[in-house]
Amino acid sequence: MRKKIKIGLFGYGCVGQGLYQVLSKTNGLKAEIKKICVKNRNKTRDLSSEIFTYDKNEILFDPEISVVVELIDDATAAFEIVKTALKNGKAVVTANKKMLAENLEEIYQLQQHHGKPVLYEGAVCGSIPILRNLEEYYDNDLLTGIEGIFNGSTNYILTKVFDEKKSYKDALRQAQELGFAETDPSLDVKGFDPKFKLAIAIAHTFGVFVKPENIVNIGIDKLSDLDLKFANERGYAIKLIARAFKKDNQVFGFVAPQFVETSDPLYQIRNEYNAVQVHSAFAEKQLFVGKGAGSYPTGSAVLSDISALSYDYAYEYKKLNQAHDLTFSNELVVEVFVRFDQRSDISINDFEEFYSGYASQGQHYMQGLVELEKLKAWAQNPSIGLIVAPQPQLQVIRQREQVEFAA
Ligand code: HSE
């Protein structure tokens, strides 16, 4: 018999409102939002004022509330809410990827300590049920890699820029208006948001906790008209790809824009849709597709977590017990296209292997293999653009051998 759940909700923004709507239209789940804690007293809201509170303790110390749903923007405040809720014997559902990625190991330990679950399907690729699949369905299959489009806003922007010839600025504004982008959209366009999601996915894929600051992220903010022309001439799309894979006892992962060929299933993923391709030893490749951002899609993932709590579901972090001596590493060489002008000091000697060069409109492209750490440094230089090659070669530095897994 499923339990009746009383929810205390933190935040009534895009996802909070989506959850409220989705919950009110769901018949199967016995759950009710008792209180909503919000910050801004002057905002007009579409619900009766009785349901709102400005005091977090009205939720955190209410014995009737068994589930705290945390959907606020501020990662530091969110982590405090999660810790207090667990300490007070409440289960938590959150979609705060930054807070989760930065504190995942501690959140895992807090769950063990307090015996209460934290669920966060909505934090990784919106409506795609990837975490529970990684935990449950792929429990025994040997996972070798995971990659895909982990950010809805940037995919929306790239789709509008490529398909509708919209300007980058207009496309970003639309993504903000539709509620896809983060309050600080640089988290999307600079690749931080997909990196947070990748860090969470790595824990559930490989059983390794990696701090987001250790993962290289290169965004789409420096793409130029020439990059678009270059892609169009070759029939490529450009997608912001997050990827992680395992080789022997090391896990590698990074986020970067990539040229994607028409034959690649990720080519077809448009607008705010996300896609996750899972590589496993026995099932081989499987692709999950769904809306990765927006009020209702993310609200539906949060609702699914609340529903899972009604039958006492908790992540077991099964891969942690299987991750014998696995460590995260950036000792990787990646096949990229590097665009630069005379202001940048790039030469063939920067490449581990140099494949070809092109020059157009005072800009140069060089294609070849470059160390990930070097790419990270170049990403800081405004006159250098970086795009991963289609079906890129990825080589582990120590072994200098081609990794079979390739997007
Ligand atoms: N800003 C995020 C995105 C929201 O665009 O994917 C969903 O996590």
PDB file of C-alpha atoms in Angstrom, residues 131-306:
ATOM      1  CA  LEU A 131      19.652   7.771 -13.087  1.00  0.00           C
ATOM      2  CA  ARG A 132      17.211   5.079 -12.067  1.00  0.00           C
ATOM      3  CA  ASN A 133      18.096   3.187 -15.242  1.00  0.00           C
ATOM      4  CA  LEU A 134      21.800   3.431 -14.466  1.00  0.00           C
ATOM      5  CA  GLU A 135      21.120   2.235 -10.922  1.00  0.00           C
ATOM      6  CA  GLU A 136      18.618  -0.519 -11.627  1.00  0.00           C
ATOM      7  CA  TYR A 137      18.514  -1.603 -15.252  1.00  0.00           C
ATOM      8  CA  TYR A 138      22.278  -1.455 -15.786  1.00  0.00           C
ATOM      9  CA  ASP A 139      22.990  -2.963 -12.408  1.00  0.00           C
ATOM     10  CA  ASN A 140      24.904  -5.917 -13.783  1.00  0.00           C
ATOM     11  CA  ASP A 141      25.790  -4.900 -17.290  1.00  0.00           C
ATOM     12  CA  LEU A 142      29.297  -3.634 -17.662  1.00  0.00           C
ATOM     13  CA  LEU A 143      29.051   0.056 -18.486  1.00  0.00           C
ATOM     14  CA  THR A 144      31.894   1.422 -20.566  1.00  0.00           C
ATOM     15  CA  GLY A 145      30.711   4.905 -21.410  1.00  0.00           C
ATOM     16  CA  ILE A 146      27.973   7.471 -21.411  1.00  0.00           C
ATOM     17  CA  GLU A 147      27.630  10.530 -23.586  1.00  0.00           C
ATOM     18  CA  GLY A 148      25.135  12.928 -25.019  1.00  0.00           C
ATOM     19  CA  ILE A 149      23.403  16.271 -24.937  1.00  0.00           C
ATOM     20  CA  PHE A 150      22.975  17.171 -21.274  1.00  0.00           C
ATOM     21  CA  ASN A 151      21.828  20.785 -21.609  1.00  0.00           C
ATOM     22  CA  GLY A 152      18.551  21.914 -23.121  1.00  0.00           C
ATOM     23  CA  SER A 153      19.318  25.644 -23.463  1.00  0.00           C
ATOM     24  CA  THR A 154      22.466  25.232 -25.525  1.00  0.00           C
ATOM     25  CA  ASN A 155      20.834  22.624 -27.743  1.00  0.00           C
ATOM     26  CA  TYR A 156      17.915  24.999 -28.224  1.00  0.00           C
ATOM     27  CA  ILE A 157      20.298  27.858 -29.097  1.00  0.00           C
ATOM     28  CA  LEU A 158      22.332  25.722 -31.509  1.00  0.00           C
ATOM     29  CA  THR A 159      19.153  24.464 -33.203  1.00  0.00           C
ATOM     30  CA  LYS A 160      17.807  27.997 -33.687  1.00  0.00           C
ATOM     31  CA  VAL A 161      21.153  29.279 -34.933  1.00  0.00           C
ATOM     32  CA  PHE A 162      21.634  26.399 -37.408  1.00  0.00           C
ATOM     33  CA  ASP A 163      18.086  25.618 -38.564  1.00  0.00           C
ATOM     34  CA  GLU A 164      16.426  29.017 -38.330  1.00  0.00           C
ATOM     35  CA  LYS A 165      19.493  31.237 -38.828  1.00  0.00           C
ATOM     36  CA  LYS A 166      18.592  33.146 -35.661  1.00  0.00           C
ATOM     37  CA  SER A 167      21.310  35.173 -33.984  1.00  0.00           C
ATOM     38  CA  TYR A 168      22.995  33.629 -30.957  1.00  0.00           C
ATOM     39  CA  LYS A 169      21.750  36.520 -28.796  1.00  0.00           C
ATOM     40  CA  ASP A 170      18.100  36.131 -29.862  1.00  0.00           C
ATOM     41  CA  ALA A 171      18.225  32.362 -29.419  1.00  0.00           C
ATOM     42  CA  LEU A 172      19.648  32.727 -25.909  1.00  0.00           C
ATOM     43  CA  ARG A 173      16.968  35.278 -25.020  1.00  0.00           C
ATOM     44  CA  GLN A 174      14.283  32.848 -26.211  1.00  0.00           C
ATOM     45  CA  ALA A 175      15.803  30.036 -24.154  1.00  0.00           C
ATOM     46  CA  GLN A 176      15.622  32.346 -21.126  1.00  0.00           C
ATOM     47  CA  GLU A 177      12.028  33.374 -21.844  1.00  0.00           C
ATOM     48  CA  LEU A 178      10.969  29.740 -22.154  1.00  0.00           C
ATOM     49  CA  GLY A 179      12.469  28.977 -18.744  1.00  0.00           C
ATOM     50  CA  PHE A 180      15.157  26.619 -20.073  1.00  0.00           C
ATOM     51  CA  ALA A 181      18.222  28.652 -19.132  1.00  0.00           C
ATOM     52  CA  GLU A 182      19.709  28.993 -15.674  1.00  0.00           C
ATOM     53  CA  THR A 183      19.247  32.319 -13.848  1.00  0.00           C
ATOM     54  CA  ASP A 184      22.887  32.880 -14.753  1.00  0.00           C
ATOM     55  CA  PRO A 185      22.868  31.625 -18.373  1.00  0.00           C
ATOM     56  CA  SER A 186      26.665  31.516 -18.508  1.00  0.00           C
ATOM     57  CA  LEU A 187      26.299  28.250 -16.562  1.00  0.00           C
ATOM     58  CA  ASP A 188      24.582  26.844 -19.665  1.00  0.00           C
ATOM     59  CA  VAL A 189      26.585  28.388 -22.484  1.00  0.00           C
ATOM     60  CA  LYS A 190      29.976  27.884 -20.830  1.00  0.00           C
ATOM     61  CA  GLY A 191      29.198  24.217 -20.218  1.00  0.00           C
ATOM     62  CA  PHE A 192      29.039  24.253 -16.404  1.00  0.00           C
ATOM     63  CA  ASP A 193      25.466  22.972 -16.165  1.00  0.00           C
ATOM     64  CA  PRO A 194      26.110  19.862 -18.323  1.00  0.00           C
ATOM     65  CA  LYS A 195      29.325  19.305 -16.379  1.00  0.00           C
ATOM     66  CA  PHE A 196      27.406  19.214 -13.075  1.00  0.00           C
ATOM     67  CA  LYS A 197      25.044  16.669 -14.640  1.00  0.00           C
ATOM     68  CA  LEU A 198      27.974  14.650 -15.956  1.00  0.00           C
ATOM     69  CA  ALA A 199      29.572  14.521 -12.486  1.00  0.00           C
ATOM     70  CA  ILE A 200      26.308  13.126 -11.076  1.00  0.00           C
ATOM     71  CA  ALA A 201      25.958  10.630 -13.939  1.00  0.00           C
ATOM     72  CA  ILE A 202      29.566   9.454 -13.451  1.00  0.00           C
ATOM     73  CA  ALA A 203      28.769   8.471  -9.854  1.00  0.00           C
ATOM     74  CA  HIS A 204      25.818   6.350 -10.991  1.00  0.00           C
ATOM     75  CA  THR A 205      27.582   4.922 -14.063  1.00  0.00           C
ATOM     76  CA  PHE A 206      30.999   4.096 -12.657  1.00  0.00           C
ATOM     77  CA  GLY A 207      30.729   4.531  -8.883  1.00  0.00           C
ATOM     78  CA  VAL A 208      33.275   7.352  -8.820  1.00  0.00           C
ATOM     79  CA  PHE A 209      32.739  10.681  -7.084  1.00  0.00           C
ATOM     80  CA  VAL A 210      34.425  13.451  -9.021  1.00  0.00           C
ATOM     81  CA  LYS A 211      34.336  17.112  -8.063  1.00  0.00           C
ATOM     82  CA  PRO A 212      33.053  19.274 -10.918  1.00  0.00           C
ATOM     83  CA  GLU A 213      36.160  21.481 -10.798  1.00  0.00           C
ATOM     84  CA  ASN A 214      38.165  18.438 -11.941  1.00  0.00           C
ATOM     85  CA  ILE A 215      36.087  18.027 -15.103  1.00  0.00           C
ATOM     86  CA  VAL A 216      37.050  20.133 -18.122  1.00  0.00           C
ATOM     87  CA  ASN A 217      34.153  22.132 -19.596  1.00  0.00           C
ATOM     88  CA  ILE A 218      34.318  24.093 -22.819  1.00  0.00           C
ATOM     89  CA  GLY A 219      31.174  25.978 -23.813  1.00  0.00           C
ATOM     90  CA  ILE A 220      29.468  27.213 -26.947  1.00  0.00           C
ATOM     91  CA  ASP A 221      29.967  30.878 -26.066  1.00  0.00           C
ATOM     92  CA  LYS A 222      32.967  31.287 -28.355  1.00  0.00           C
ATOM     93  CA  LEU A 223      31.514  29.678 -31.481  1.00  0.00           C
ATOM     94  CA  SER A 224      31.942  32.026 -34.434  1.00  0.00           C
ATOM     95  CA  ASP A 225      30.118  32.576 -37.727  1.00  0.00           C
ATOM     96  CA  LEU A 226      33.071  30.894 -39.373  1.00  0.00           C
ATOM     97  CA  ASP A 227      32.527  27.781 -37.233  1.00  0.00           C
ATOM     98  CA  LEU A 228      28.906  27.655 -38.401  1.00  0.00           C
ATOM     99  CA  LYS A 229      29.981  28.095 -42.024  1.00  0.00           C
ATOM    100  CA  PHE A 230      32.657  25.438 -41.616  1.00  0.00           C
ATOM    101  CA  ALA A 231      30.059  23.044 -40.140  1.00  0.00           C
ATOM    102  CA  ASN A 232      27.433  23.835 -42.803  1.00  0.00           C
ATOM    103  CA  GLU A 233      29.896  23.257 -45.641  1.00  0.00           C
ATOM    104  CA  ARG A 234      30.703  19.809 -44.293  1.00  0.00           C
ATOM    105  CA  GLY A 235      27.132  18.891 -43.407  1.00  0.00           C
ATOM    106  CA  TYR A 236      27.835  18.825 -39.659  1.00  0.00           C
ATOM    107  CA  ALA A 237      25.762  20.053 -36.759  1.00  0.00           C
ATOM    108  CA  ILE A 238      27.482  21.440 -33.669  1.00  0.00           C
ATOM    109  CA  LYS A 239      26.285  19.982 -30.363  1.00  0.00           C
ATOM    110  CA  LEU A 240      27.495  20.510 -26.815  1.00  0.00           C
ATOM    111  CA  ILE A 241      28.466  16.981 -25.804  1.00  0.00           C
ATOM    112  CA  ALA A 242      29.106  15.667 -22.296  1.00  0.00           C
ATOM    113  CA  ARG A 243      30.914  12.336 -22.219  1.00  0.00           C
ATOM    114  CA  ALA A 244      32.568   9.966 -19.796  1.00  0.00           C
ATOM    115  CA  PHE A 245      34.128   6.566 -20.344  1.00  0.00           C
ATOM    116  CA  LYS A 246      36.129   3.971 -18.534  1.00  0.00           C
ATOM    117  CA  LYS A 247      39.446   2.551 -19.622  1.00  0.00           C
ATOM    118  CA  ASP A 248      41.080  -0.031 -17.356  1.00  0.00           C
ATOM    119  CA  ASN A 249      41.035   1.531 -13.880  1.00  0.00           C
ATOM    120  CA  GLN A 250      40.481   5.121 -14.998  1.00  0.00           C
ATOM    121  CA  VAL A 251      37.408   7.177 -15.768  1.00  0.00           C
ATOM    122  CA  PHE A 252      37.661  10.140 -18.141  1.00  0.00           C
ATOM    123  CA  GLY A 253      35.094  12.802 -18.842  1.00  0.00           C
ATOM    124  CA  PHE A 254      34.687  16.270 -20.281  1.00  0.00           C
ATOM    125  CA  VAL A 255      32.165  18.646 -21.869  1.00  0.00           C
ATOM    126  CA  ALA A 256      32.854  20.382 -25.176  1.00  0.00           C
ATOM    127  CA  PRO A 257      31.192  21.429 -28.423  1.00  0.00           C
ATOM    128  CA  GLN A 258      31.538  18.832 -31.140  1.00  0.00           C
ATOM    129  CA  PHE A 259      30.972  18.560 -34.876  1.00  0.00           C
ATOM    130  CA  VAL A 260      28.316  15.897 -35.334  1.00  0.00           C
ATOM    131  CA  GLU A 261      27.729  14.031 -38.586  1.00  0.00           C
ATOM    132  CA  THR A 262      24.241  13.317 -39.975  1.00  0.00           C
ATOM    133  CA  SER A 263      24.744   9.595 -39.322  1.00  0.00           C
ATOM    134  CA  ASP A 264      25.221  10.237 -35.587  1.00  0.00           C
ATOM    135  CA  PRO A 265      21.944   9.773 -33.640  1.00  0.00           C
ATOM    136  CA  LEU A 266      22.719  12.967 -31.699  1.00  0.00           C
ATOM    137  CA  TYR A 267      22.442  14.958 -34.945  1.00  0.00           C
ATOM    138  CA  GLN A 268      18.651  14.598 -34.824  1.00  0.00           C
ATOM    139  CA  ILE A 269      18.265  15.897 -31.260  1.00  0.00           C
ATOM    140  CA  ARG A 270      16.836  19.382 -31.543  1.00  0.00           C
ATOM    141  CA  ASN A 271      15.642  22.276 -29.410  1.00  0.00           C
ATOM    142  CA  GLU A 272      15.466  21.644 -25.660  1.00  0.00           C
ATOM    143  CA  TYR A 273      15.621  17.882 -26.110  1.00  0.00           C
ATOM    144  CA  ASN A 274      18.468  16.022 -24.438  1.00  0.00           C
ATOM    145  CA  ALA A 275      19.863  12.610 -25.301  1.00  0.00           C
ATOM    146  CA  VAL A 276      21.957  10.138 -23.376  1.00  0.00           C
ATOM    147  CA  GLN A 277      23.739   7.289 -25.116  1.00  0.00           C
ATOM    148  CA  VAL A 278      24.776   4.488 -22.802  1.00  0.00           C
ATOM    149  CA  HIS A 279      27.541   2.120 -23.884  1.00  0.00           C
ATOM    150  CA  SER A 280      27.687  -1.230 -22.215  1.00  0.00           C
ATOM    151  CA  ALA A 281      29.654  -4.389 -22.818  1.00  0.00           C
ATOM    152  CA  PHE A 282      26.649  -6.589 -23.486  1.00  0.00           C
ATOM    153  CA  ALA A 283      23.725  -4.373 -24.468  1.00  0.00           C
ATOM    154  CA  GLU A 284      26.081  -2.189 -26.570  1.00  0.00           C
ATOM    155  CA  LYS A 285      24.599   1.232 -27.404  1.00  0.00           C
ATOM    156  CA  GLN A 286      21.248   2.510 -26.181  1.00  0.00           C
ATOM    157  CA  LEU A 287      19.883   6.000 -26.667  1.00  0.00           C
ATOM    158  CA  PHE A 288      17.521   7.803 -24.296  1.00  0.00           C
ATOM    159  CA  VAL A 289      15.837  10.940 -25.614  1.00  0.00           C
ATOM    160  CA  GLY A 290      13.538  13.435 -23.891  1.00  0.00           C
ATOM    161  CA  LYS A 291      12.999  17.054 -23.007  1.00  0.00           C
ATOM    162  CA  GLY A 292      15.910  18.195 -20.877  1.00  0.00           C
ATOM    163  CA  ALA A 293      14.576  21.512 -19.648  1.00  0.00           C
ATOM    164  CA  GLY A 294      11.316  23.297 -18.991  1.00  0.00           C
ATOM    165  CA  SER A 295       8.673  23.496 -16.340  1.00  0.00           C
ATOM    166  CA  TYR A 296       6.576  20.364 -17.018  1.00  0.00           C
ATOM    167  CA  PRO A 297       9.298  17.959 -18.232  1.00  0.00           C
ATOM    168  CA  THR A 298      11.465  18.645 -15.178  1.00  0.00           C
ATOM    169  CA  GLY A 299       8.381  18.766 -12.938  1.00  0.00           C
ATOM    170  CA  SER A 300       7.435  15.307 -14.197  1.00  0.00           C
ATOM    171  CA  ALA A 301      10.857  13.921 -13.229  1.00  0.00           C
ATOM    172  CA  VAL A 302      10.498  15.441  -9.764  1.00  0.00           C
ATOM    173  CA  LEU A 303       7.032  13.927  -9.494  1.00  0.00           C
ATOM    174  CA  SER A 304       8.422  10.538 -10.445  1.00  0.00           C
ATOM    175  CA  ASP A 305      10.927  10.801  -7.573  1.00  0.00           C
ATOM    176  CA  ILE A 306       8.136  11.702  -5.133  1.00  0.00           C
TER     177      ILE A 306
END
